[in-house]
Short mmCIF file of N, CA and C in Angstrom, two decimals:
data_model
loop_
_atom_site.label_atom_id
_atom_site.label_comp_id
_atom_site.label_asym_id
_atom_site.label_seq_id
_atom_site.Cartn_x
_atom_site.Cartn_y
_atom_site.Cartn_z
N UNK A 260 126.32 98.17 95.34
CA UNK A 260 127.47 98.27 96.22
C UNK A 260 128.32 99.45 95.76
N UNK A 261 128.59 100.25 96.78
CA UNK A 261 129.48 101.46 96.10
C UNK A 261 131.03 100.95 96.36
N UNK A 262 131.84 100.93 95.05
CA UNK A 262 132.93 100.62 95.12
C UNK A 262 133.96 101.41 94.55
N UNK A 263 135.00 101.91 95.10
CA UNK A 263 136.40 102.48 95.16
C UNK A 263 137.35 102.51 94.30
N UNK A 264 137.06 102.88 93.10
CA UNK A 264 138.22 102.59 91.79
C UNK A 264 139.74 103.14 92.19
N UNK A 265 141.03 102.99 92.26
CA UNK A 265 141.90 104.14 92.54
C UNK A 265 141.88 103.87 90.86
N UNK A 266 143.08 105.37 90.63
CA UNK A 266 143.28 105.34 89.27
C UNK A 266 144.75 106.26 89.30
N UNK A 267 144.95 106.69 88.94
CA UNK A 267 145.97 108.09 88.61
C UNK A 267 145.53 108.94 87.68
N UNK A 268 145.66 110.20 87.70
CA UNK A 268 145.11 111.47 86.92
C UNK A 268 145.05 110.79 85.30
N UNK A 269 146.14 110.37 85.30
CA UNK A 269 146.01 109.52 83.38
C UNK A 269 145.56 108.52 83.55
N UNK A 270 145.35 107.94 84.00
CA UNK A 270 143.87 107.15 84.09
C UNK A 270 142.20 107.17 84.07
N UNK A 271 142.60 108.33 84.71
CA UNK A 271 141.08 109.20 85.22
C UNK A 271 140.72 109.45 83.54
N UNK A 272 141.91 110.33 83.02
CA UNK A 272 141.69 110.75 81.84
C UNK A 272 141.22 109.73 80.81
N UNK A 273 141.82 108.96 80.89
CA UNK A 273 141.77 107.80 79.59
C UNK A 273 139.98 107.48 80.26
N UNK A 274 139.85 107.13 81.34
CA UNK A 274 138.44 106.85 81.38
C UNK A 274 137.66 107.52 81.19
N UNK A 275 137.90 109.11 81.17
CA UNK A 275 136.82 110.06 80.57
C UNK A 275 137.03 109.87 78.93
N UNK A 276 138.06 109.97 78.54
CA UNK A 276 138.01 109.25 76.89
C UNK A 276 137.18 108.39 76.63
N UNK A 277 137.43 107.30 77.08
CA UNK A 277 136.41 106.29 76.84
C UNK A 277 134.93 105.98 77.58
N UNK A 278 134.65 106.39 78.38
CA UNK A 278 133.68 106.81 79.12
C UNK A 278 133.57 105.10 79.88
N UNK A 279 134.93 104.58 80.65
CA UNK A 279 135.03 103.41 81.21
C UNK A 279 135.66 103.71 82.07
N UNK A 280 135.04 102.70 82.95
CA UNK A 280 136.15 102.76 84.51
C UNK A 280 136.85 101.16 84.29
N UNK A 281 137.90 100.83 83.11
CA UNK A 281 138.33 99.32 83.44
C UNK A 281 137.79 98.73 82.72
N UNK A 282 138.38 97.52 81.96
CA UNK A 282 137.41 97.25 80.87
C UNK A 282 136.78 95.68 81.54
N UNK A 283 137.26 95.50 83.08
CA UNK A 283 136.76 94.17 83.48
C UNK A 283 137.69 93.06 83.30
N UNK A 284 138.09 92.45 84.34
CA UNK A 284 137.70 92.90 85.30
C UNK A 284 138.82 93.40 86.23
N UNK A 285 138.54 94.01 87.24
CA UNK A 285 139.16 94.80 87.39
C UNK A 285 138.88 95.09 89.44
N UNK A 286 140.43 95.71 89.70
CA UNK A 286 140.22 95.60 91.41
C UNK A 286 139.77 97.18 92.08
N UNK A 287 138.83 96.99 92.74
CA UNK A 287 138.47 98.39 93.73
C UNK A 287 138.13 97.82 94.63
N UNK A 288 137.56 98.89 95.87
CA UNK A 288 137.61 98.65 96.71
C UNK A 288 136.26 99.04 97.75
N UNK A 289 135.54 98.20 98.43
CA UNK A 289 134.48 98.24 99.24
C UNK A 289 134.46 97.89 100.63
N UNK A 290 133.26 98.07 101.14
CA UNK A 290 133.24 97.48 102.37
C UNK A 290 132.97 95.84 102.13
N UNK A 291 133.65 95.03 102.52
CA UNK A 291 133.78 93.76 102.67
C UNK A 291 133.88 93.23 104.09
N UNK A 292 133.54 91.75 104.04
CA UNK A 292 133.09 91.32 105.48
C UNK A 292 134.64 91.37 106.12
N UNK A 293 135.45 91.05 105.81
CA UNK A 293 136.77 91.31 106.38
C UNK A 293 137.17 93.00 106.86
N UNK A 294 136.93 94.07 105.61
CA UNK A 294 137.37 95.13 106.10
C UNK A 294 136.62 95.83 107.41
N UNK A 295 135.02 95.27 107.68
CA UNK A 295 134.35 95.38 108.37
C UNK A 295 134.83 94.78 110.03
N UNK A 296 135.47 93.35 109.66
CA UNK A 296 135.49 92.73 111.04
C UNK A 296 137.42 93.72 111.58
N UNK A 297 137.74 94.26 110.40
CA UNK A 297 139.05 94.64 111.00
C UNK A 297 139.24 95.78 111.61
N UNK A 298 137.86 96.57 110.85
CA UNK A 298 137.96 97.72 111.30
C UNK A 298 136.80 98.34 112.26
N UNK A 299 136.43 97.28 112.76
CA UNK A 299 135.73 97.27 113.97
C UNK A 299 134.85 98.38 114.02
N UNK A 300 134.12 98.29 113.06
CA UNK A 300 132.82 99.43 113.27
C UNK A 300 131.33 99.15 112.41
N UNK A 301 130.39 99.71 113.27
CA UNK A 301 128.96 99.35 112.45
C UNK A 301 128.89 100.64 111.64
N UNK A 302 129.69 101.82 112.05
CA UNK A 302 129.12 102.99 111.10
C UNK A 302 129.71 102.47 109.67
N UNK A 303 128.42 102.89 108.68
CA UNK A 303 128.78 102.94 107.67
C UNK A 303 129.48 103.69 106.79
N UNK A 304 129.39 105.03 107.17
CA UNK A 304 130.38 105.67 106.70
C UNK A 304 131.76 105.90 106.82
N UNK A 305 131.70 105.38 108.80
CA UNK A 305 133.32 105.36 108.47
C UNK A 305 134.03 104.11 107.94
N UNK A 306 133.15 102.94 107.20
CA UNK A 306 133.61 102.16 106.93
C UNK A 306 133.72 102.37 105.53
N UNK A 307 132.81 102.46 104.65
CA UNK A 307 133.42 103.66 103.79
C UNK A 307 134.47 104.77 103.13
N UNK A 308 134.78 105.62 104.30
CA UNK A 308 136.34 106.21 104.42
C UNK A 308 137.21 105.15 104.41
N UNK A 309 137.42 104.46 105.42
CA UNK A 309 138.20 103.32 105.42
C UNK A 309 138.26 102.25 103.92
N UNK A 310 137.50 101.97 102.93
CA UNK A 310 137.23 101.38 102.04
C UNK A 310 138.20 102.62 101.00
N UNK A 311 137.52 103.73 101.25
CA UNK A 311 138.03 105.19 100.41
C UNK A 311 139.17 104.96 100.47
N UNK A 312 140.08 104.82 101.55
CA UNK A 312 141.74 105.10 102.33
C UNK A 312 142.14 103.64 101.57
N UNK A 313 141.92 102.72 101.78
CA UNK A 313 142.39 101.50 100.59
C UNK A 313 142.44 101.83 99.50
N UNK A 314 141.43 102.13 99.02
CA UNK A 314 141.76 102.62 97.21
C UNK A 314 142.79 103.57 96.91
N UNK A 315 142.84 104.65 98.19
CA UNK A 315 143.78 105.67 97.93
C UNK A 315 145.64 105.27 98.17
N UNK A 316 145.58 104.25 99.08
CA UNK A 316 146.83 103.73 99.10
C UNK A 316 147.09 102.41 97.95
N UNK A 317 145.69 102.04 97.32
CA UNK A 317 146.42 101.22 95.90
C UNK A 317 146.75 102.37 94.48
N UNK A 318 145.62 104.09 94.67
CA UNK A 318 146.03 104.72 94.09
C UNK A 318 147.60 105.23 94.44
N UNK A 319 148.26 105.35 95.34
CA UNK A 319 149.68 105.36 95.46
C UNK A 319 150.61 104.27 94.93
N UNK A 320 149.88 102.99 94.84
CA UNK A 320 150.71 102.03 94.21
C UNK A 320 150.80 102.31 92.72
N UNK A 321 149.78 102.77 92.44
CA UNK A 321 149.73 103.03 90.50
C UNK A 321 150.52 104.21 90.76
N UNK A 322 151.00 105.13 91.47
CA UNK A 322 151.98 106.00 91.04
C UNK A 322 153.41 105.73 91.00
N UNK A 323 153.73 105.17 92.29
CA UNK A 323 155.25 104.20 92.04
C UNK A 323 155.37 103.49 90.64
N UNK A 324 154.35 102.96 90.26
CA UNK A 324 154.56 102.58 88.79
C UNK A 324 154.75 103.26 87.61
N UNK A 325 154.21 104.46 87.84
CA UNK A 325 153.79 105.26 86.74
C UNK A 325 154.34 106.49 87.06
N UNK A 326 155.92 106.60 86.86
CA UNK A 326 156.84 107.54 87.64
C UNK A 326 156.06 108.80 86.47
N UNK A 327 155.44 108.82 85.21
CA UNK A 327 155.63 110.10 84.69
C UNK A 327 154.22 111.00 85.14
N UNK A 328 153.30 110.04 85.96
CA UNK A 328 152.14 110.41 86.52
C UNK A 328 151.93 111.53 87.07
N UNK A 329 150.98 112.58 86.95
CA UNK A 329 151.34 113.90 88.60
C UNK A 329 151.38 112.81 89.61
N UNK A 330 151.78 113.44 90.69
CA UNK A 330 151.88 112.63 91.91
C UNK A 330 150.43 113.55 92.88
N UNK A 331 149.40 112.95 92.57
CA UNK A 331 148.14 113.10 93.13
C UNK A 331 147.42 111.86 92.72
N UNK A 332 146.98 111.41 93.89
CA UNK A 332 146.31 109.94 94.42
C UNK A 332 144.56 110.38 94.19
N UNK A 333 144.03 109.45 93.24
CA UNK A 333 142.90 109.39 92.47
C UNK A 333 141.94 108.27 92.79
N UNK A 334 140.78 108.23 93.17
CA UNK A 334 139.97 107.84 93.38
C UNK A 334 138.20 107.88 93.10
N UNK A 335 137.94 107.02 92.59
CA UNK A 335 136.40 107.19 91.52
C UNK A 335 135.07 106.38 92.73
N UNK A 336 134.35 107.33 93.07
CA UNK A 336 133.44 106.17 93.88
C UNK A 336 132.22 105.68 92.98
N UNK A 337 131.92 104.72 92.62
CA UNK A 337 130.81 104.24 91.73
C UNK A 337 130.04 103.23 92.25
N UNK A 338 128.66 103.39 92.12
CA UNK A 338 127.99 102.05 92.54
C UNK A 338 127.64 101.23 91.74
N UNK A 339 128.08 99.42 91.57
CA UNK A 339 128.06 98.35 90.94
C UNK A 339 126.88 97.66 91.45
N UNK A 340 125.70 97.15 90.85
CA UNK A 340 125.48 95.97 91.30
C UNK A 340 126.28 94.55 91.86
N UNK A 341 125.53 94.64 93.18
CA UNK A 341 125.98 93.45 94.35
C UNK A 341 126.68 92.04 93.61
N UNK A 342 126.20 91.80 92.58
CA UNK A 342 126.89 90.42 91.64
C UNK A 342 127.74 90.91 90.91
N UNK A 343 128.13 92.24 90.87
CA UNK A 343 129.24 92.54 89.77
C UNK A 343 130.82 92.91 90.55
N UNK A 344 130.88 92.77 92.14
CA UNK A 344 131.59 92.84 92.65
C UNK A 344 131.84 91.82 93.33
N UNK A 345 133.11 91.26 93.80
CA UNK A 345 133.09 90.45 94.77
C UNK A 345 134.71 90.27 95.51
N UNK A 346 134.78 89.68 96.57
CA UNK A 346 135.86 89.80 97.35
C UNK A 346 136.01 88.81 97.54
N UNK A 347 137.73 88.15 97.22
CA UNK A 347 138.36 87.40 97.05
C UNK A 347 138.29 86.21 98.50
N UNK A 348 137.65 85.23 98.89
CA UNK A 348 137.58 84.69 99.86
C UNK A 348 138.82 84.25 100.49
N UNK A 349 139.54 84.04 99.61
CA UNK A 349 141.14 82.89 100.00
C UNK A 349 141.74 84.20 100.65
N UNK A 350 141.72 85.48 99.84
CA UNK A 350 142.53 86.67 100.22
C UNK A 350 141.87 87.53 101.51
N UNK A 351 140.68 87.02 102.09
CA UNK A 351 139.88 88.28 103.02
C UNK A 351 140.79 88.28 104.34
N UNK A 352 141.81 87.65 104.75
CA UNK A 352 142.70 87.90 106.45
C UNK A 352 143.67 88.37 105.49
N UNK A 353 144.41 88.75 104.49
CA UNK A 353 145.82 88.98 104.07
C UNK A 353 145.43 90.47 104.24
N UNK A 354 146.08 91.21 105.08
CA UNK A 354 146.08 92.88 105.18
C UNK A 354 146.30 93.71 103.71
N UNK A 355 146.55 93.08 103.22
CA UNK A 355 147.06 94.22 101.77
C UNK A 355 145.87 93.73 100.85
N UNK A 356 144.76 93.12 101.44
CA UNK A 356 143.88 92.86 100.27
C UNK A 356 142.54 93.41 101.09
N UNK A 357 142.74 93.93 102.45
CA UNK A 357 141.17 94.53 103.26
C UNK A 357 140.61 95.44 101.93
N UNK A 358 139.31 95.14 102.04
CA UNK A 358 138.64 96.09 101.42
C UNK A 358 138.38 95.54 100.08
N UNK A 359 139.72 94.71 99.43
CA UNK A 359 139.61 94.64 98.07
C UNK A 359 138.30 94.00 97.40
N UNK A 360 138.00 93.83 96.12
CA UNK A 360 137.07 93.23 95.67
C UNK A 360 137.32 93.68 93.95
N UNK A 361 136.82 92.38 93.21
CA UNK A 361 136.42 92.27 91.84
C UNK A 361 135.76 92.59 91.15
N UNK A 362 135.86 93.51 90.29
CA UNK A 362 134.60 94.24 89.54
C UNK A 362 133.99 93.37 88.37
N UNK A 363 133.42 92.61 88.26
CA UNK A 363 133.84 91.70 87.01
C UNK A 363 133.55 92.32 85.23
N UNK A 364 133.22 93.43 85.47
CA UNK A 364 133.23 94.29 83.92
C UNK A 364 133.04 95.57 84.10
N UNK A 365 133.54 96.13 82.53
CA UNK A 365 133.65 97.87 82.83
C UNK A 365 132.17 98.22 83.26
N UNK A 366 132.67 99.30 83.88
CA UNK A 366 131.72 100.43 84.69
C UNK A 366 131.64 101.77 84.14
N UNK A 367 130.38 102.00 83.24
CA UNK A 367 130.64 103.94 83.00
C UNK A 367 131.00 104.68 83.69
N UNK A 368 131.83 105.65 83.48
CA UNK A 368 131.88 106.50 84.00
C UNK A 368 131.10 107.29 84.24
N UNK A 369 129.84 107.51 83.85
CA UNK A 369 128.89 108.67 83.65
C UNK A 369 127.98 107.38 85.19
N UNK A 370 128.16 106.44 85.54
CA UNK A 370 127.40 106.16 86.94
C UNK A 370 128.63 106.35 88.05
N UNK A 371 129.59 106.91 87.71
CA UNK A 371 130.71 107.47 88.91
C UNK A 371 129.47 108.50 89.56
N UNK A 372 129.76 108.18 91.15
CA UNK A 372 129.02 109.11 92.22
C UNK A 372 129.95 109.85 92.28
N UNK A 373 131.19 110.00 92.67
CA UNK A 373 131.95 111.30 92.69
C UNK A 373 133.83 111.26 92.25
N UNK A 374 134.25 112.03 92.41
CA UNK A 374 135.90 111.73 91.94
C UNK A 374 136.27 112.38 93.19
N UNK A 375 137.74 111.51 93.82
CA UNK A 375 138.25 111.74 95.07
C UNK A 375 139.82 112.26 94.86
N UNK A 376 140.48 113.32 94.82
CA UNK A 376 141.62 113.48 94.22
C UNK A 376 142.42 114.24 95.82
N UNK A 377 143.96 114.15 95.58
CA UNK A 377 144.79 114.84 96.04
C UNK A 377 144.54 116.56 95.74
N UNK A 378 145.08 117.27 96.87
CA UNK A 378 145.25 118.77 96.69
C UNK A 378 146.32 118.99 96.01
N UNK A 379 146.87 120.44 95.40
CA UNK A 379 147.93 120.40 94.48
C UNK A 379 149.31 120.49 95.79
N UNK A 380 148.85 120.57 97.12
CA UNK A 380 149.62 120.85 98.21
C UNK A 380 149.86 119.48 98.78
N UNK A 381 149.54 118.00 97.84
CA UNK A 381 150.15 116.89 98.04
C UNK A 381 151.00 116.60 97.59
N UNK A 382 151.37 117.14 96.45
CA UNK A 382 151.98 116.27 95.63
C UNK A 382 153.51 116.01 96.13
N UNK A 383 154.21 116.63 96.78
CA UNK A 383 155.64 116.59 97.08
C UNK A 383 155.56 115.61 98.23
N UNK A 384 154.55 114.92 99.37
CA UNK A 384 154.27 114.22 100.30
C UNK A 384 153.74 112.95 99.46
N UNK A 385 153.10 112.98 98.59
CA UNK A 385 152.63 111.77 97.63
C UNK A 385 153.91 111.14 97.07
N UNK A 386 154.95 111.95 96.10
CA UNK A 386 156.20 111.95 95.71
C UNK A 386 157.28 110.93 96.94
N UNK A 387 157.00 111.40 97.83
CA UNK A 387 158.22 110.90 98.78
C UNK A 387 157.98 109.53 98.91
N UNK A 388 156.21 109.08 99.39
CA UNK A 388 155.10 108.26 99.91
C UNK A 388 155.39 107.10 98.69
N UNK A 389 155.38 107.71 97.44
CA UNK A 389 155.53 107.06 96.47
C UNK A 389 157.05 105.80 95.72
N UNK A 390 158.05 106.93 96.19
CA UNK A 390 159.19 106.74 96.22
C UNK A 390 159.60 105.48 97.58
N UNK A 391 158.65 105.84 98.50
CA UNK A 391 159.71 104.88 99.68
C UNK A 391 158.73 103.83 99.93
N UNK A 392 157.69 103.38 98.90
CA UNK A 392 156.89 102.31 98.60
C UNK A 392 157.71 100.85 99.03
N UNK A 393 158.63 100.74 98.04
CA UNK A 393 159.23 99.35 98.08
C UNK A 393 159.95 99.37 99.53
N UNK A 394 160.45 100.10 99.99
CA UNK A 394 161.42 99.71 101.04
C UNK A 394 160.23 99.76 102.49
N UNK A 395 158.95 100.50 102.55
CA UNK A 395 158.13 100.47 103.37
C UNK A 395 157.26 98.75 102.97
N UNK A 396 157.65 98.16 102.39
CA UNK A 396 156.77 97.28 101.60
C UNK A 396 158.27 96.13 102.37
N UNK A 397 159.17 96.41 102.15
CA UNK A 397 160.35 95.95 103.14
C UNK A 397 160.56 95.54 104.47
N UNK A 398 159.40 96.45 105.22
CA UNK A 398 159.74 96.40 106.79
C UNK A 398 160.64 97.80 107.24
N UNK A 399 160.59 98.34 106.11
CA UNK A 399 161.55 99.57 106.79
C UNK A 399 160.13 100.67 107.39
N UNK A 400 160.78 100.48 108.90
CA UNK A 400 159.42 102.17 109.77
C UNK A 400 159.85 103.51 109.05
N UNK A 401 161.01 104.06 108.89
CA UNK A 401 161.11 104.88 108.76
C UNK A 401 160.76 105.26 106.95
N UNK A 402 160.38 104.75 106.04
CA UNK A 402 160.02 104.48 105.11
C UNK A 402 158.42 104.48 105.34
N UNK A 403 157.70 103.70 105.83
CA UNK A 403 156.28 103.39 106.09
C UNK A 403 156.24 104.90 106.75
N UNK A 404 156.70 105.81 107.49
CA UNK A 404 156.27 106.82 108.60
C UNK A 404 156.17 107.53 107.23
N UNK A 405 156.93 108.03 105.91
CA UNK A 405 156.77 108.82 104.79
C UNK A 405 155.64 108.15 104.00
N UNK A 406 155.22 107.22 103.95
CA UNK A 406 154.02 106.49 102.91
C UNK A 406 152.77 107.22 104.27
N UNK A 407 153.32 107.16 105.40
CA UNK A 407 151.74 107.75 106.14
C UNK A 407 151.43 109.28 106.04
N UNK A 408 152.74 109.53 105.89
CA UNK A 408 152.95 110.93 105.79
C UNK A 408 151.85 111.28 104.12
N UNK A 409 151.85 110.63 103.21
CA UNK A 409 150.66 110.69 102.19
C UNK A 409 149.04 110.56 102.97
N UNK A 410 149.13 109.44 103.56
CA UNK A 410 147.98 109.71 103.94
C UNK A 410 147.31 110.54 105.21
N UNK A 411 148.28 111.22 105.91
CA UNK A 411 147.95 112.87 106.03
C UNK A 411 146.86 113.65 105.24
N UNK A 412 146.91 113.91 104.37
CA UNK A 412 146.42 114.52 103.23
C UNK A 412 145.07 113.62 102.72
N UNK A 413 143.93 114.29 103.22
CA UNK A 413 142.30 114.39 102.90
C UNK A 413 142.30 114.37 101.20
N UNK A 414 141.54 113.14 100.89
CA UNK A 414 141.36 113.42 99.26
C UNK A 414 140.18 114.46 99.07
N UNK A 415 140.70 115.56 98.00
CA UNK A 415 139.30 116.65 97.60
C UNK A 415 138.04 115.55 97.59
N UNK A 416 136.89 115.94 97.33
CA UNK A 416 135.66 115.48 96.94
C UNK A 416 135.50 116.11 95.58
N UNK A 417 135.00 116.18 94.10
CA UNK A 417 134.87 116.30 92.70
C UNK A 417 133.78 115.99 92.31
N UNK A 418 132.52 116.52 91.85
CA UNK A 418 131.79 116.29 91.54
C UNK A 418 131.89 115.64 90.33
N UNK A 419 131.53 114.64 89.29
CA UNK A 419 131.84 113.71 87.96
C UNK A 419 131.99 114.91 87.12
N UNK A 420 131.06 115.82 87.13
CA UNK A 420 130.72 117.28 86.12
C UNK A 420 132.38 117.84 86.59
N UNK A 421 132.92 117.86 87.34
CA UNK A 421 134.51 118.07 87.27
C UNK A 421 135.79 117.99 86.76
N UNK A 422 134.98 116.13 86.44
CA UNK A 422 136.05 115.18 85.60
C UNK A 422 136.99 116.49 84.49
N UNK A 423 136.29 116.73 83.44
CA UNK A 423 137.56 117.61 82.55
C UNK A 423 138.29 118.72 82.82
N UNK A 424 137.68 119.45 83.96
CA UNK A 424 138.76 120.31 84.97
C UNK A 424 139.90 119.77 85.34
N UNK A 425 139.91 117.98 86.44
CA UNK A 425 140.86 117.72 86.74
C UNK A 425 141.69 117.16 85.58
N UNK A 426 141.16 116.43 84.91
CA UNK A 426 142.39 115.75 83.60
C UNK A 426 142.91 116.94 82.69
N UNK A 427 142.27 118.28 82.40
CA UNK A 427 142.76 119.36 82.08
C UNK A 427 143.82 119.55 82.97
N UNK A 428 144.00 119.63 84.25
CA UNK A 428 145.05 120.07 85.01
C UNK A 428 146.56 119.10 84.71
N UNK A 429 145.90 118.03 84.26
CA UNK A 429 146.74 116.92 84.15
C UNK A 429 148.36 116.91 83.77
N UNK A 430 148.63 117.95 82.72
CA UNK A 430 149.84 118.38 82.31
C UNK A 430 149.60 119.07 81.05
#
């Protein structure tokens, strides 16, 4: 099953340190029978993107947390064996959990298929996206219209052989 790590750039990093994605277990994100029935499509790839676009808006949640983070939204695609993932049954209709699923132990990094990152021409739209989290998390539109305003912005594609380019950029 190919599944959706988000992370943040110091994250990314620490997992090229250790050559782990998570030490287990741990949440990413796939196609699941829910994100499938919501998002109303047999293509697989765009269900996929859509799986991608979840991870990238829980990678925005690890940046609201992690105010000293760059503000570029990080994403690891890796494939797990089918029993090492799984999606929360009680949680599959709650919208803030589409896509999600359980990794149940670390994942090398060296079986990451690719790294999905922000352009350096996000970061001030990530920043805002980041910032008006809680109050879009509120019910406020005009708050949510700046969190979409992040996802505007196409994550690069990174080949793994990349990895120490981007955490070099890191700061």
């Amino acid at each position: 099953m190919r599944v959706y790590v988000p992370l943040t750039l110091p994250g990314l990093a620490e997992a090229y340190k250790t050559g782990e994605l998570g030490a287990g277990p741990f949440v990413a994100y796939a196609v699941t029978p829910a994100l499938r029935e919501w998002y109303l499509s047999d293509d697989i790839e765009e269900l996929e993107y859509a799986a991608l676009n979840r991870a990238a808006l829980a990678s925005l949640r690890l940046l609201a947390a992690e105010p000293e983070a760059p503000r570029r939204r990080v994403v690891v695609a890796v494939d797990v064996p089918d029993r090492d993932a799984s999606a929360d049954p009680d949680r599959g209709l709650d919208p803030a959990a589409l896509g999600e699923v359980r990794v149940s132990g670390a994942v090398a990094l060296a079986k990451a298929a690719s790294v999905h990152v922000d352009a350096d021409d996000a970061e001030a739209d990530v920043r805002a996206a980041a910032e008006a989290l809680p109050a879009a998390d509120g019910g406020d539109d005009d708050a949510q219209f700046v969190v979409d305003g992040a996802e505007d912005h196409e994550l690069l594609w990174f080949a793994t052989q990349e990895i120490p380019n981007l955490v070099g950029r890191e700061g």
